[in-house]
Coordinates of C-alpha atoms in Angstrom, one line a residue:
X1138 CA 112.6 79.0 -5.2
X1139 CA 108.9 79.9 -4.5
X1140 CA 108.4 76.3 -3.3
X1141 CA 111.4 76.7 -0.9
X1142 CA 110.0 79.9 0.4
X1143 CA 106.7 78.3 1.0
X1144 CA 108.2 75.4 2.8
X1145 CA 110.2 77.8 5.1
X1146 CA 107.0 79.8 5.8
X1147 CA 105.2 76.6 6.8
X1148 CA 108.0 75.5 9.1
X1149 CA 108.1 78.9 10.8
X1150 CA 104.3 78.9 11.3
X1151 CA 104.5 75.4 12.8
X1152 CA 107.3 76.5 15.1
X1153 CA 105.2 79.4 16.3
X1154 CA 102.2 77.2 16.9
X1155 CA 104.3 74.8 18.9
X1156 CA 105.5 77.6 21.2
X1157 CA 101.9 78.9 21.6
X1158 CA 100.7 75.4 22.5
X1159 CA 103.5 74.9 25.0
X1160 CA 102.8 78.3 26.6
X1161 CA 99.1 77.4 27.0
X1162 CA 99.9 74.1 28.5
X1163 CA 102.3 75.7 31.0
X1164 CA 99.7 78.3 31.9
X1165 CA 97.0 75.6 32.4
X1166 CA 99.4 73.7 34.8
X1167 CA 100.3 76.8 36.7
X1168 CA 96.8 78.1 37.1
X1169 CA 95.9 76.1 40.3
X1170 CA 99.1 77.3 42.0
X1171 CA 98.4 80.9 41.0
X1172 CA 94.8 80.7 42.3
X1173 CA 96.1 79.2 45.6
X1174 CA 98.6 82.0 46.0
X1175 CA 95.9 84.5 45.2
X1176 CA 93.7 83.1 47.9
X1177 CA 96.4 82.8 50.6
X1178 CA 98.0 86.2 50.0
X1179 CA 95.1 88.2 51.4
X1180 CA 95.1 86.0 54.6
X1181 CA 98.9 86.6 55.0
X1182 CA 98.5 90.3 54.4
X1183 CA 95.6 90.5 56.8
X1184 CA 97.6 88.7 59.5
X1185 CA 100.5 91.0 58.9
X1186 CA 98.2 94.0 59.1
X1187 CA 96.6 92.8 62.3
X1188 CA 100.0 92.9 64.0
X1189 CA 99.8 96.7 63.4
X1190 CA 96.6 97.1 65.4
X1191 CA 96.3 97.4 69.2
X1192 CA 94.5 94.7 71.1
X1193 CA 93.6 94.7 74.8
X1194 CA 94.1 92.0 77.4
X1195 CA 90.9 91.1 79.3
X1196 CA 91.8 93.2 82.3
X1197 CA 92.0 96.3 80.0
X1198 CA 95.1 97.5 81.8
X1199 CA 97.7 96.7 79.2
X1200 CA 97.7 97.1 75.4
X1201 CA 99.5 94.2 73.8
X1202 CA 100.0 92.3 70.6
X1203 CA 98.4 88.9 69.9
X1204 CA 101.6 87.4 71.3
X1205 CA 101.1 89.1 74.7
X1206 CA 103.9 91.5 74.1
X1207 CA 103.8 95.2 75.0
X1208 CA 104.1 96.9 71.6
X1209 CA 103.1 100.1 70.0
X1210 CA 102.8 100.6 66.2
X1211 CA 104.1 103.9 64.9
X1212 CA 101.0 104.1 62.8
X1213 CA 98.5 102.9 65.4
X1214 CA 96.1 104.9 67.7
X1215 CA 97.5 107.3 70.3
X1216 CA 94.6 107.5 72.7
X1217 CA 94.9 104.1 74.3
X1218 CA 96.3 103.2 77.8
X1219 CA 100.0 102.4 77.8
X1220 CA 101.5 99.1 78.8
X1221 CA 101.7 98.7 82.5
X1222 CA 103.1 96.0 84.9
X1223 CA 100.5 94.0 86.8
X1224 CA 99.9 95.2 90.3
X1225 CA 102.4 93.8 92.8
X1226 CA 101.0 91.4 95.4
X1227 CA 102.9 91.1 98.7
X1228 CA 102.3 87.7 100.3
X1229 CA 100.9 87.6 103.8
X1230 CA 103.9 85.6 105.0
X1231 CA 107.3 85.3 103.5
X1232 CA 109.9 82.9 104.9
X1233 CA 113.5 83.9 104.4
X1234 CA 115.5 80.7 104.8
X1235 CA 118.8 82.5 105.5
X1236 CA 120.4 79.5 107.2
X1237 CA 122.7 81.2 109.7
X1238 CA 125.7 79.5 111.1
X1239 CA 125.3 78.4 114.7
X1240 CA 125.1 81.3 117.1
X1241 CA 125.5 83.8 114.2
X1242 CA 123.2 86.5 112.8
X1243 CA 124.9 88.6 110.2
X1244 CA 124.4 88.2 106.4
X1245 CA 128.0 87.1 106.0
X1246 CA 127.2 84.2 108.4
X1247 CA 124.5 82.6 106.2
X1248 CA 125.3 79.2 104.6
X1249 CA 122.9 79.6 101.6
X1250 CA 123.5 83.0 100.2
X1251 CA 121.4 82.2 97.1
X1252 CA 118.4 82.8 99.3
X1253 CA 119.3 86.5 99.2
X1254 CA 118.0 86.5 95.6
X1255 CA 114.6 85.5 96.8
X1256 CA 114.7 88.2 99.5
X1257 CA 115.7 90.8 96.9
X1258 CA 112.7 89.7 94.7
X1259 CA 110.4 90.1 97.7
X1260 CA 111.8 93.5 98.5
X1261 CA 111.2 94.7 94.9
X1262 CA 107.6 93.4 95.2
X1263 CA 107.1 95.4 98.4
X1264 CA 108.5 98.5 96.7
X1265 CA 106.2 98.1 93.6
X1266 CA 103.1 97.5 95.7
X1267 CA 100.7 100.4 96.0
X1268 CA 98.8 98.9 99.0
X1269 CA 101.4 100.2 101.5
X1270 CA 101.6 97.0 103.5
X1271 CA 102.9 97.1 107.0
X1272 CA 105.6 94.5 107.6
X1273 CA 106.8 92.7 110.7
X1274 CA 110.1 90.8 110.7
X1275 CA 110.3 87.8 113.1
X1276 CA 113.5 85.9 113.9
X1277 CA 113.6 82.2 114.7
X1278 CA 116.4 79.9 116.1
X1279 CA 116.9 76.2 116.6
X1280 CA 116.3 74.5 119.9
X1281 CA 119.8 74.6 121.3
X1282 CA 120.3 77.0 124.2
X1283 CA 118.0 78.7 126.7
X1284 CA 114.8 80.5 125.8
X1285 CA 116.3 83.9 126.9
X1286 CA 119.4 83.4 124.8
X1287 CA 117.5 82.3 121.7
X1288 CA 115.0 85.2 122.0
X1289 CA 117.9 87.6 121.8
X1290 CA 119.5 85.7 119.0
X1291 CA 116.3 85.6 117.0
X1292 CA 115.9 89.3 117.5
X1293 CA 119.4 90.0 116.1
X1294 CA 118.6 87.9 113.1
X1295 CA 115.3 89.8 112.5
X1296 CA 117.2 93.1 112.8
X1297 CA 119.7 91.9 110.2
X1298 CA 116.9 91.3 107.7
X1299 CA 115.0 94.5 108.6
X1300 CA 118.1 96.6 108.2
X1301 CA 118.9 95.0 104.9
X1302 CA 115.4 95.7 103.6
X1303 CA 115.7 99.3 104.5
X1304 CA 119.1 99.5 102.9
X1305 CA 117.5 98.2 99.7
X1306 CA 114.9 100.9 99.6
X1307 CA 111.9 99.8 101.7
X1308 CA 110.7 102.8 103.8
X1309 CA 111.6 102.4 107.5
X1310 CA 108.1 103.5 108.4
X1311 CA 106.7 100.5 106.6
X1312 CA 108.5 98.0 108.8
X1313 CA 107.7 97.6 112.5
X1314 CA 110.2 96.9 115.2
X1315 CA 111.8 93.5 114.9
X1316 CA 110.4 90.6 116.9
X1317 CA 111.7 87.1 117.9
X1318 CA 110.1 83.8 118.5
X1319 CA 113.4 82.2 119.5
X1320 CA 112.9 78.5 119.7
X1321 CA 109.2 78.6 120.5
X1322 CA 107.9 78.0 117.0
X1323 CA 110.1 75.1 115.7
X1324 CA 109.3 73.6 112.2
X1325 CA 107.8 70.1 112.8
X1326 CA 109.3 68.7 109.6
X1327 CA 112.9 69.3 110.7
X1328 CA 115.0 68.2 113.6
X1329 CA 114.7 70.8 116.4
X1330 CA 118.5 71.4 116.1
X1331 CA 118.6 71.6 112.3
X1332 CA 119.9 74.8 110.6
X1333 CA 116.5 75.1 108.8
X1334 CA 115.1 76.2 112.1
X1335 CA 117.3 79.3 111.9
X1336 CA 115.1 81.5 109.7
X1337 CA 113.3 84.9 109.5
X1338 CA 109.6 85.3 108.7
X1339 CA 108.2 88.5 107.3
X1340 CA 104.5 89.1 107.9
X1341 CA 102.4 91.5 105.9
X1342 CA 99.3 93.4 106.9
X1343 CA 97.5 95.3 104.1

């Protein structure tokens, strides 16, 4: 019996030693991966933390994240400038290609009503601008008809656009009386009688 007990003890000790050796081998194999994680983790944490700090664009007018988004951390500073839209810039000349039907001048008479979207964007730019530009709306026609008739038609088209701009919120004092060039300023790249000649040009003076 004592011999049997000794044999069992030796087997148990060998089993324990095998487990220890296996554990050490596993630890040795896992060590590089653990070191790699340990090295990368601070970088990831730092990147995540950086997202919680304000950063300024070069202009210094808007405070944004590194992705260019307007963002405010709940735990960030409170004494910085808020995010603001860039200043609106009204172009010196804006051509509204509302291609009116022949001898027509109302908005319901245009053949490319998608152009209204461009005009609406322009109107919003004018309203956001702080420069207080003074606008002049000039109507144009194609070459068909007399100068006198086309001058009157161009003026009606200019009035249509001017009235529309006022209805959309542009102050009336910011837009001068409508003008007309009639057929005296035809576009050289189009036939004199093409509908592209029937347009309205808005000029801006800062």
